[in-house]
Coordinates of C-alpha atoms in Angstrom, one line a residue:
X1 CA 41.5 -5.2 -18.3
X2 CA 41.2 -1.8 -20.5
X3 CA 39.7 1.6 -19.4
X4 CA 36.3 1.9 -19.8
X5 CA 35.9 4.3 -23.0
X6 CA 33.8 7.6 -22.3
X7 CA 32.8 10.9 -24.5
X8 CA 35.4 12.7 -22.5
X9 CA 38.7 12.7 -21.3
X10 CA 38.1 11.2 -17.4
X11 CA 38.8 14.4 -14.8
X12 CA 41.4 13.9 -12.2
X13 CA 40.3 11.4 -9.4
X14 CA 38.9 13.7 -6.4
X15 CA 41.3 14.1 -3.5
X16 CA 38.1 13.4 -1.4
X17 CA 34.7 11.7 -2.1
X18 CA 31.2 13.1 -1.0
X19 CA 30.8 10.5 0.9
X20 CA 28.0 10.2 3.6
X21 CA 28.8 6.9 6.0
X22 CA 25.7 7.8 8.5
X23 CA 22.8 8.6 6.3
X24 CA 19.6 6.1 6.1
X25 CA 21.4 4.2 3.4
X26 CA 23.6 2.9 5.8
X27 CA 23.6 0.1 7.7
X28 CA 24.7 1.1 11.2
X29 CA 26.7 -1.4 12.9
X30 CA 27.6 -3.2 10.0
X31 CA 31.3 -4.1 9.1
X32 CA 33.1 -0.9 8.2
X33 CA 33.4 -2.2 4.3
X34 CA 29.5 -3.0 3.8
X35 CA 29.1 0.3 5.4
X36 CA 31.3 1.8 2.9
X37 CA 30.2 0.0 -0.1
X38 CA 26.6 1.1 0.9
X39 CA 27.9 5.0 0.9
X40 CA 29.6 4.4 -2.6
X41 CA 26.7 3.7 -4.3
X42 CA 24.8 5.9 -2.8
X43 CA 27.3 8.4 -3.7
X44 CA 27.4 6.9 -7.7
X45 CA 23.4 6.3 -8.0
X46 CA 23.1 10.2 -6.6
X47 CA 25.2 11.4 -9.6
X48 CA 27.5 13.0 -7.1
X49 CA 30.5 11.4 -9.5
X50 CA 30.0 10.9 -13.1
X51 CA 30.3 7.6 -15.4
X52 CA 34.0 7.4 -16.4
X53 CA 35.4 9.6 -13.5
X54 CA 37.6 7.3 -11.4
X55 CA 37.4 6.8 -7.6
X56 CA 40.6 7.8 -5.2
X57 CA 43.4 5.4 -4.8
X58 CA 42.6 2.3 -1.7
X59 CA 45.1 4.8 -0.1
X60 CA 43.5 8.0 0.1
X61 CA 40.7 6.4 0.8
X62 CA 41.4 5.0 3.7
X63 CA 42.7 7.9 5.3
X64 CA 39.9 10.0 4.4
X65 CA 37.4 7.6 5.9
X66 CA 39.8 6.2 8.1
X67 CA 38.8 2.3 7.7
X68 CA 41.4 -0.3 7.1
X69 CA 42.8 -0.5 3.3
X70 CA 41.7 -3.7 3.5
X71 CA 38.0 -2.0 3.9
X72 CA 38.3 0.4 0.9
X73 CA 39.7 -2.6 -1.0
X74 CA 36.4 -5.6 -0.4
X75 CA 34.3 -2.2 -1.2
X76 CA 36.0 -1.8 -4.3
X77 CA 35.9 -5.2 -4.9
X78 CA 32.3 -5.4 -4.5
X79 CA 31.3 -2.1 -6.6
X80 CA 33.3 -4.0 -9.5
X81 CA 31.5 -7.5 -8.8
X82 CA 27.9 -5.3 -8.7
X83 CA 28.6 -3.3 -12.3
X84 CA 29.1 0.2 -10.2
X85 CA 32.6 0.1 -11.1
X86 CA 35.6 -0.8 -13.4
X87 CA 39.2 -1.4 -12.5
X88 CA 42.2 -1.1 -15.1
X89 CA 45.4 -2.6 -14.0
X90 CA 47.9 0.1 -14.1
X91 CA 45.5 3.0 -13.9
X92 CA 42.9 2.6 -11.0
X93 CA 39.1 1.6 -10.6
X94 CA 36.8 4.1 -12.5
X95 CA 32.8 4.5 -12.3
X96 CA 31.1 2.1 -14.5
X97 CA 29.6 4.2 -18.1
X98 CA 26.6 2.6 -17.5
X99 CA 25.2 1.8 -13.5
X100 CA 22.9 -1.1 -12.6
X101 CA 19.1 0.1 -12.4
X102 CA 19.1 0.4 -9.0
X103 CA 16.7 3.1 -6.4
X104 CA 18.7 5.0 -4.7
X105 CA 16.4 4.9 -2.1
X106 CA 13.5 3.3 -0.9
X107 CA 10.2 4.2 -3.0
X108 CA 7.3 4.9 -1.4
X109 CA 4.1 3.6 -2.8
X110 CA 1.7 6.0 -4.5
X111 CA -1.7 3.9 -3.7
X112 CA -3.1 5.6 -0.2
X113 CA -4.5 3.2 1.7
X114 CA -7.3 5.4 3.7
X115 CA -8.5 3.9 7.6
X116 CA -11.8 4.4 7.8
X117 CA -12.8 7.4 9.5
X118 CA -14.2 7.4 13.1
X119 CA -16.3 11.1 13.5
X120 CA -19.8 11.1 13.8
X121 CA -22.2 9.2 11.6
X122 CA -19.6 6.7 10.8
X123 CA -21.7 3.0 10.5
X124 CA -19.3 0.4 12.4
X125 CA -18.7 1.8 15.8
X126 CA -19.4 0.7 19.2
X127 CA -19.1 1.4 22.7
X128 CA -18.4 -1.4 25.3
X129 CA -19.3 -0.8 29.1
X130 CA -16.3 -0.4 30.8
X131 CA -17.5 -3.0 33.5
X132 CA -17.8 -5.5 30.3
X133 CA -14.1 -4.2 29.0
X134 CA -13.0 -4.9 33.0
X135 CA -14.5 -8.4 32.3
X136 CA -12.8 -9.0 29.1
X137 CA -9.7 -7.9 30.2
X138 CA -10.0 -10.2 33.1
X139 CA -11.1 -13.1 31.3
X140 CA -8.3 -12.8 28.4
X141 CA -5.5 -12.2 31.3
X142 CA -6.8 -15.5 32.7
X143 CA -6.7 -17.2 29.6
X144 CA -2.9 -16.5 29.1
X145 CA -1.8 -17.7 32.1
X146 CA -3.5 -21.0 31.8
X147 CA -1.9 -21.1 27.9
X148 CA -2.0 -24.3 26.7
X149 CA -0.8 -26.5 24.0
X150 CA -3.6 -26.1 21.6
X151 CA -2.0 -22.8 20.5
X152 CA 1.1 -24.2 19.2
X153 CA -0.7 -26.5 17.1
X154 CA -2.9 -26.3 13.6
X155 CA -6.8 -26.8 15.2
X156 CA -10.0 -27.4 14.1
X157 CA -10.8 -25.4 10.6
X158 CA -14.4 -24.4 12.6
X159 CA -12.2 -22.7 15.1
X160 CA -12.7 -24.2 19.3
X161 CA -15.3 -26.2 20.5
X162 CA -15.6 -24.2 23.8
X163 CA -16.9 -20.9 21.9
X164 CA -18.8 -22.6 19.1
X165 CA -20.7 -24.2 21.9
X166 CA -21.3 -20.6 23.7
X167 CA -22.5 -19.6 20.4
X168 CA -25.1 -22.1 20.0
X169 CA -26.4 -21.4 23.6
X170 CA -26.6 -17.9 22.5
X171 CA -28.4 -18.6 19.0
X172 CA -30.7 -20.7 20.9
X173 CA -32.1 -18.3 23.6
X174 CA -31.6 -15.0 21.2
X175 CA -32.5 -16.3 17.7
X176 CA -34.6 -18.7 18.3
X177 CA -32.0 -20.9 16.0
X178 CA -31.6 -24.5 17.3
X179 CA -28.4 -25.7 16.1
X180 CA -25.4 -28.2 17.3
X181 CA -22.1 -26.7 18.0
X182 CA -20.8 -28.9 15.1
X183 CA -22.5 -26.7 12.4
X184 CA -20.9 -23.8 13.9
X185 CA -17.8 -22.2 12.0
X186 CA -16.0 -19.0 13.6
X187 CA -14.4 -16.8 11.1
X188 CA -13.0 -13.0 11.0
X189 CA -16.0 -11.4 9.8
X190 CA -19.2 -11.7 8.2
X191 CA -17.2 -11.4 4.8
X192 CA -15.0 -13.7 5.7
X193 CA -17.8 -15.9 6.5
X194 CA -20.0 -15.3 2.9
X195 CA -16.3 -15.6 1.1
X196 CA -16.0 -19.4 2.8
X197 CA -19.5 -20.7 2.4
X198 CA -19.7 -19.1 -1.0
X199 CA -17.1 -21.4 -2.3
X200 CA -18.2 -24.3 -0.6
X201 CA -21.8 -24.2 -2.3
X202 CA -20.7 -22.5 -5.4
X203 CA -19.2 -22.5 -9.2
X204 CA -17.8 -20.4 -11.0
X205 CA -20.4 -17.7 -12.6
X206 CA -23.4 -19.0 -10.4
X207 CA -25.7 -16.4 -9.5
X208 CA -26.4 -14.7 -5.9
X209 CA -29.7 -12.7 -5.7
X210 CA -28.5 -9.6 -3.4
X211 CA -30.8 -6.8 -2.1
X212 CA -31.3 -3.8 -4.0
X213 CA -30.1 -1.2 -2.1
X214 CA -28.3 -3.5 -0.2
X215 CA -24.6 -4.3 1.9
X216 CA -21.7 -2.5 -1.1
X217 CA -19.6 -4.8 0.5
X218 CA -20.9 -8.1 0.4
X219 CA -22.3 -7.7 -3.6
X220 CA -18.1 -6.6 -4.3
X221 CA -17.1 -9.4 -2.5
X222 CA -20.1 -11.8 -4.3
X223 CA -18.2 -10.5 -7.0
X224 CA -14.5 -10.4 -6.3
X225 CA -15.2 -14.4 -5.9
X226 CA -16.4 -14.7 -9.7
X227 CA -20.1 -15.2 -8.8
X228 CA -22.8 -12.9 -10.6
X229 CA -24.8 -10.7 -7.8
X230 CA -28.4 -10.3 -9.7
X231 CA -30.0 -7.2 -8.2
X232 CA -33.2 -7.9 -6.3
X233 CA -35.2 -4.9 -5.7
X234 CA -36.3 -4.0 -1.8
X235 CA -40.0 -2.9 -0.5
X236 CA -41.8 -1.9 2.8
X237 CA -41.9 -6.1 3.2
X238 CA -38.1 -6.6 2.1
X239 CA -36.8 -8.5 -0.5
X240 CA -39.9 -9.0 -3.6
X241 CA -39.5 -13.0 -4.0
X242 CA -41.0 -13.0 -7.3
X243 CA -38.7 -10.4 -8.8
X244 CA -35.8 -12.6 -8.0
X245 CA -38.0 -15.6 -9.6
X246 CA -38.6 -13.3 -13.0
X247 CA -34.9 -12.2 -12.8
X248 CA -32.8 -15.4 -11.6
X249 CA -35.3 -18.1 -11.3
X250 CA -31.9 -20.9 -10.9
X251 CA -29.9 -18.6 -8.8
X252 CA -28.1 -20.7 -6.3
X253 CA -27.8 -18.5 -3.3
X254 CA -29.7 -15.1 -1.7
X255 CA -27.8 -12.6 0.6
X256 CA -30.3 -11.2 2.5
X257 CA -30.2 -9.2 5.6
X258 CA -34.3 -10.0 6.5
X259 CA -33.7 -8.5 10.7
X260 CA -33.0 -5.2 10.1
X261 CA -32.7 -4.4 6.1
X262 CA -29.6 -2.6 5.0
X263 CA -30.0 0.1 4.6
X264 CA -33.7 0.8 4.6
X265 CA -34.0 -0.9 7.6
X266 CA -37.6 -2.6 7.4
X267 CA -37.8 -6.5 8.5
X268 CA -39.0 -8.9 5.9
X269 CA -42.5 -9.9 6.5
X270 CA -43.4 -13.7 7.3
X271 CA -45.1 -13.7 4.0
X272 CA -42.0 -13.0 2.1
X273 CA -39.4 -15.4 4.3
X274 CA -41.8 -18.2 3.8
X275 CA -41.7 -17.1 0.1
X276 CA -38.2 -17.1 0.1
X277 CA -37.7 -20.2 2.0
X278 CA -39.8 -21.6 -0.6
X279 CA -37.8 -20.7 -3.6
X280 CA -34.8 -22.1 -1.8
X281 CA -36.6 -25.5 -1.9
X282 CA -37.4 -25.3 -5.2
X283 CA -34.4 -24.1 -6.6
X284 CA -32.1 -26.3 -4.6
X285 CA -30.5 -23.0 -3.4
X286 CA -29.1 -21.6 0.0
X287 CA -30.2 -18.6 1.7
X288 CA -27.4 -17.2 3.1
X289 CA -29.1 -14.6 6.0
X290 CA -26.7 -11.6 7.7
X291 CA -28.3 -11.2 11.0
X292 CA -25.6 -8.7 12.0
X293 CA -27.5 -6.2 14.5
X294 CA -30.2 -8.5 15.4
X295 CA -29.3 -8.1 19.1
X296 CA -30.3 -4.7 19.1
X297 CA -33.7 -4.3 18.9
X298 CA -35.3 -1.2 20.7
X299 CA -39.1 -1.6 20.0
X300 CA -41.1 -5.2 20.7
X301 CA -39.8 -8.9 20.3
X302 CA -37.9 -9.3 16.9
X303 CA -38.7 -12.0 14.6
X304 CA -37.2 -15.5 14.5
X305 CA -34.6 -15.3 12.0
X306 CA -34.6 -17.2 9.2
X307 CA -32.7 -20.1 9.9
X308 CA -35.0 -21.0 13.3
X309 CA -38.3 -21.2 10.9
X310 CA -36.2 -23.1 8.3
X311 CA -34.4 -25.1 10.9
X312 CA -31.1 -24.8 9.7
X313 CA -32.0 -26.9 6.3
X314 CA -31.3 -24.3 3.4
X315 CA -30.4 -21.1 5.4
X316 CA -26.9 -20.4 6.4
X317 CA -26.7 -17.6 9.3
X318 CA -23.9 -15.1 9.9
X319 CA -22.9 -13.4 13.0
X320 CA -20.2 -11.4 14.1
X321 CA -19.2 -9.9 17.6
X322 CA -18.0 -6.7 16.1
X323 CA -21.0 -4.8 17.1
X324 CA -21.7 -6.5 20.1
X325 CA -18.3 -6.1 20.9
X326 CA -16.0 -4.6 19.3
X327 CA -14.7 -4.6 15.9
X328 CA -11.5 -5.0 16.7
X329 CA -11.9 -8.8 17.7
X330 CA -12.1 -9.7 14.2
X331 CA -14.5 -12.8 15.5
X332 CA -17.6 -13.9 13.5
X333 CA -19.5 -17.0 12.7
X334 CA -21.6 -18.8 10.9
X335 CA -23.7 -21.6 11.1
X336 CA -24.6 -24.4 8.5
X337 CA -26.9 -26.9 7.2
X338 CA -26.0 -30.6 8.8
X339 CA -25.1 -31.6 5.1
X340 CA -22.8 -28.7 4.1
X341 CA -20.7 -28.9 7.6
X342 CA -17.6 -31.1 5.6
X343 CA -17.8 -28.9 2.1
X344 CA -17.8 -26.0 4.8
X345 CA -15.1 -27.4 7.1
X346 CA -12.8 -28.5 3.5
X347 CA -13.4 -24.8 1.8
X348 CA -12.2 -23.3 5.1
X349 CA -9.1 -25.6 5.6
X350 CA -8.1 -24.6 2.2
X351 CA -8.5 -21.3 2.4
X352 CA -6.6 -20.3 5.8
X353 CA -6.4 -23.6 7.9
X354 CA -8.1 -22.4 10.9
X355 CA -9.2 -18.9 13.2
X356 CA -7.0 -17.4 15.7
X357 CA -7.4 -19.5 19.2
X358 CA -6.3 -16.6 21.8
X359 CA -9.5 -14.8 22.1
X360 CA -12.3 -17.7 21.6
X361 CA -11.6 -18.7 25.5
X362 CA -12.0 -14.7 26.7
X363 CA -15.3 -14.2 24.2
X364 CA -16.7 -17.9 25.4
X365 CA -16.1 -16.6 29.2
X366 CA -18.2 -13.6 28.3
X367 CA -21.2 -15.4 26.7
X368 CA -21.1 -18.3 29.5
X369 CA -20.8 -15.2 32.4
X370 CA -23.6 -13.3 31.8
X371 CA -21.1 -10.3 31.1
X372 CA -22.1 -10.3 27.3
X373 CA -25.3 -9.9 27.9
X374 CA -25.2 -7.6 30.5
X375 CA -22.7 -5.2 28.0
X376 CA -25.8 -5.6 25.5
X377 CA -28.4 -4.2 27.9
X378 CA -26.2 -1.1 29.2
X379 CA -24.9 0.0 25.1
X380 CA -28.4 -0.8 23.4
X381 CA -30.1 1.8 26.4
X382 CA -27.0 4.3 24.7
X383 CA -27.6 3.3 21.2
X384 CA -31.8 3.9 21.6
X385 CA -30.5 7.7 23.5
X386 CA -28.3 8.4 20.1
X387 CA -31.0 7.2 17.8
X388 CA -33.4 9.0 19.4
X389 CA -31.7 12.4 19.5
X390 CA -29.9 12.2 16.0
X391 CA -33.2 11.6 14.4
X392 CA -35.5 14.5 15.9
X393 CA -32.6 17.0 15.2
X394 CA -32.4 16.0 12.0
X395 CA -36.2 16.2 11.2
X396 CA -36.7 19.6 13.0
X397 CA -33.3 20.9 11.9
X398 CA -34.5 20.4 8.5
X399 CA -37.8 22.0 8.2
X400 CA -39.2 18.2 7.8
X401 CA -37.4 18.2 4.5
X402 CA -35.8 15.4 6.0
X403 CA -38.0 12.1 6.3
X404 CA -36.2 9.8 8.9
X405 CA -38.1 6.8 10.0
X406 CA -36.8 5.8 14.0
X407 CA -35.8 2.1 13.3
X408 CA -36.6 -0.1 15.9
X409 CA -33.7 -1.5 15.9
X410 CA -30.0 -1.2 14.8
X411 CA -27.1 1.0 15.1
X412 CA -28.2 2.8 11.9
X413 CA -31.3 5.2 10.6
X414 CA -31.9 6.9 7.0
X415 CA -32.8 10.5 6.9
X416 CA -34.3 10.9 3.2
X417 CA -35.2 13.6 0.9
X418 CA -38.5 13.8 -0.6
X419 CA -38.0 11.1 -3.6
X420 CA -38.1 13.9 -6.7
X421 CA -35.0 15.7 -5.2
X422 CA -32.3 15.7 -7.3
X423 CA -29.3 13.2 -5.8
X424 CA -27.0 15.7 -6.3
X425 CA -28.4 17.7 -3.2
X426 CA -27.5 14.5 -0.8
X427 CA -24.0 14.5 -2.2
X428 CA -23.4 18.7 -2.3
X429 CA -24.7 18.8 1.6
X430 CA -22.8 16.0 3.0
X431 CA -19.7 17.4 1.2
X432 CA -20.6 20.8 2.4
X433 CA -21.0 19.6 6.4
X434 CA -17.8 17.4 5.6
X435 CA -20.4 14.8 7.2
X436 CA -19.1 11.0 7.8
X437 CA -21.8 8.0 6.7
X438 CA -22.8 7.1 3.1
X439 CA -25.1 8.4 0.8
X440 CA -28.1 6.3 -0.1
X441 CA -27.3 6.4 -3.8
X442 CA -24.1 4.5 -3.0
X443 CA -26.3 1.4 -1.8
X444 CA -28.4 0.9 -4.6
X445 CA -27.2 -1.2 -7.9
X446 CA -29.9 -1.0 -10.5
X447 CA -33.3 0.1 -9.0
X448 CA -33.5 3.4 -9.0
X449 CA -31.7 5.5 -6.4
X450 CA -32.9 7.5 -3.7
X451 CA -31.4 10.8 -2.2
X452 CA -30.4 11.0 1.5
X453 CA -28.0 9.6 4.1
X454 CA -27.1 6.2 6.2
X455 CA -25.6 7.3 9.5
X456 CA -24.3 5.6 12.0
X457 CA -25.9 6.6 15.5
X458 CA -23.6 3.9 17.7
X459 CA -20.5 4.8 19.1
X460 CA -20.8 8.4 19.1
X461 CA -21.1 10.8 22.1
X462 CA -25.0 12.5 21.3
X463 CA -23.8 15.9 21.8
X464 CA -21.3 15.4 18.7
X465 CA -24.3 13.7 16.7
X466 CA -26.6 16.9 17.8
X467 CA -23.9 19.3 16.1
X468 CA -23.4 17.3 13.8
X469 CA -26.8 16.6 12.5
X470 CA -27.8 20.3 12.8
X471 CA -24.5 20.9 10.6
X472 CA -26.0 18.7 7.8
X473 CA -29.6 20.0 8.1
X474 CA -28.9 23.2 7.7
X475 CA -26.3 22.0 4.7
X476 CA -29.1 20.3 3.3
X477 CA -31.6 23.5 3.0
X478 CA -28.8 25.4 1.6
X479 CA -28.1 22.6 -1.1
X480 CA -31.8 22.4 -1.7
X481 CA -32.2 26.3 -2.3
X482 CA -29.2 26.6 -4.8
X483 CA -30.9 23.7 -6.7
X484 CA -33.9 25.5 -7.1
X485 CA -32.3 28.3 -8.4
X486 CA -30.4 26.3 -11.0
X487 CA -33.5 25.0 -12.3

């Protein structure tokens, strides 16, 4: 084999090499000549030795590192086999001219992944009574130590029979919703949930009326599946029927969230369900109805949701425990149409087999206990305290330039601006106040956008909404001032 050719004259080979044998590049523990193959081309990638130069005899190296000649002599071996290096017989092993593309150390990525924030106003938390949390943990330890053999094996795609049967118990005496455990899928989410029925009822480019404003999350996800959302604009009543009709007359699907309206939060009259239950007829469509904070209502009886007046014939519902629980479950549900229960079952089994069987027995043990319920009427007495307080320091902290309507129920409220403010004064206060929840604008698709905020009143100590809220009031004058001066 010749010597590699280089613009220079090689320099002498260095009496010792910068070697460093414990650094992160190192695998510690392993044999002492993938450790020092590791340090080698760390050392060669690093530029600490140039192309051309060559490396210390097997000899010198050994003593210097003191590893075994045969050590130094694999590592060479392998530097050669890998392109690092080049041996001449006669005159020694030199540093390839050219090195393998190769990082010289792990690359982070650039794309920041942000967990979404907890402070106050955030929409998504909860509180769980700590005699419920004692319950749960109870119930799950229980539940390990009777483990059985339906965790070691692939189960039903609709998740266990046990929970989807506590479910329909609850539906019934909550929701009014009559429905066999059979129709009943669990899932990870209400997202999970419209991403699974959606391609069970569903083609390509179909159309989904959504609500305008409406859930950001559910019209991306419409989307991310390769349906078209058409927006639907939002009232006092809720969703206006016979806009969808003008705008998407053979839609194939709603999303709707008729209990509590996101974000506006107004319930969608009788008038308009039956409208809408209607169309579905008509159309041969589904209603697919997000009933995701029905359990907290603060003011009267709620209405039956849509599925109980349709009887479960072209309404899908969707549930979750995450607000009833606790996000961090990562349990939902949904529950079908008798004839959609095998397109349901086969979309499910294709997409991720089946849900996660540890938790159904705990969460089944606290709907069949009573402790579910109980948890409900101990956080929604919290969540009416935080509503209550966040909404009149809001209004008096603002000189009533803030218009928030108390919901009656939910874990959410809007505090708007009068409707010929500028959006730009929502987005310049809640910057200013470094405040958590979404601007209004963000919700809205084609109608015409609003100014104010959606913020989250549940989960959050009331003296930390208080501050908080009197933090964005007085943000809010300030941002209203300097827009008068600008005009």
């Amino acid at each position: 084999m010749r010597k590699i050719s280089t613009n220079s004259r090689p320099s002498p080979a260095k009496s010792e090499l910068p070697l460093d044998l414990t650094g992160p590049h190192v695998t510690q523990g392993a044999s002492a000549a993938h450790r020092l193959y590791q340090a080698l081309c760390e050392m060669i990638v690093g530029g600490l030795v140039m192309p051309g130069e060559p490396l210390p005899p097997s000899r010198t190296l050994a003593k210097q590192t003191g590893f075994r000649r045969n050590a130094v002599v694999t590592a060479y071996e392998r530097l050669i086999a890998d392109g690092f290096a080049q041996a001449t017989v006669g005159s020694g092993t030199f540093v390839a001219a050219r090195i393998p593309a190769r990082a010289s150390e792990a690359r982070k990525p650039k794309v920041a992944i942000e967990a979404p924030r907890q402070g106050a106003f955030s929409l998504g938390c909860t509180h769980i009574d700590e005699r419920a949390l004692q319950r749960f943990r109870g119930f799950v330890g229980r539940r390990m130590r009777a483990f059985g053999d339906e965790h070691l094996h692939y189960g039903d795609p609709r998740g266990s029979r046990e929970l989807r049967v506590a479910i329909a118990d609850h539906l019934l005496s909550a929701r009014g919703l009559r429905c066999d455990p059979e129709q009943i899928m669990l899932t990870s989410g209400t997202l999970h949930a419209l991403r699974i029925v959606l391609s069970a009822i569903l083609k390509p480019n179909d159309q989904v009326w959504c609500e305008d404003p409406g859930y950001p999350a559910a019209r991306k996800t419409i989307a991310h599946c390769g349906y078209r959302a058409v927006s639907v604009p939002v009232d006092e009543h809720g969703l206006r029927v016979i806009r969808g009709r003008t705008a998407a007359a053979t839609a194939r699907a709603a999303y709707v969230t008729p209990s509590h309206q996101f974000p506006l939060g107004v319930q969608m009259s009788m008038t308009r369900r039956l409208e809408l239950l209607d169309w579905a007829k008509e159309a041969g469509a589904f209603v697919l109805e997000d009933d995701y904070d029905s359990e907290f209502r603060y003011d009267g009886a709620p209405l039956m949701s849509l599925a109980g007046i349709d009887h479960l014939q072209r309404v899908i519902y969707m549930g979750t425990f995450a607000k009833t629980l606790f996000p961090g479950l990562r349990i939902g549900y949904c529950a079908v149409p008798e004839q959609l229960i095998g397109q349901v079952a086969a979309a499910r089994a294709a997409l991720d087999r089946f849900p996660a069987t540890l938790m159904e027995g705990a969460v089944a043990d606290m709907l069949n206990s009573g402790a579910f319920a109980q948890n409900l009427k101990r956080v929604r007495k919290l969540y009416r305290e935080a509503r209550d307080a966040l909404a009149t320091t809001l209004q008096d902290a603002s000189d009533g330039h803030l218009s928030v309507p108390v919901p009656s129920q939910g874990l959410h409220l809007v505090a708007r601006f009068d409707p010929a403010v500028e959006l730009v004064v929502a987005s310049r206060a809640k910057e200013a106040a470094r405040a958590e929840g979404w601007l209004l604008a963000d919700t809205f698709s084609r109608t015409r956008p609003l100014p104010g905020f959606v913020l989250g009143f549940s989960g959050h100590r009331v003296p930390q909404l208080v501050t908080e809220a009197e933090k964005l009031a007085r943000e809010s004058l300030s941002a209203l001032r300097a827009n008068a001066r600008r005009r």
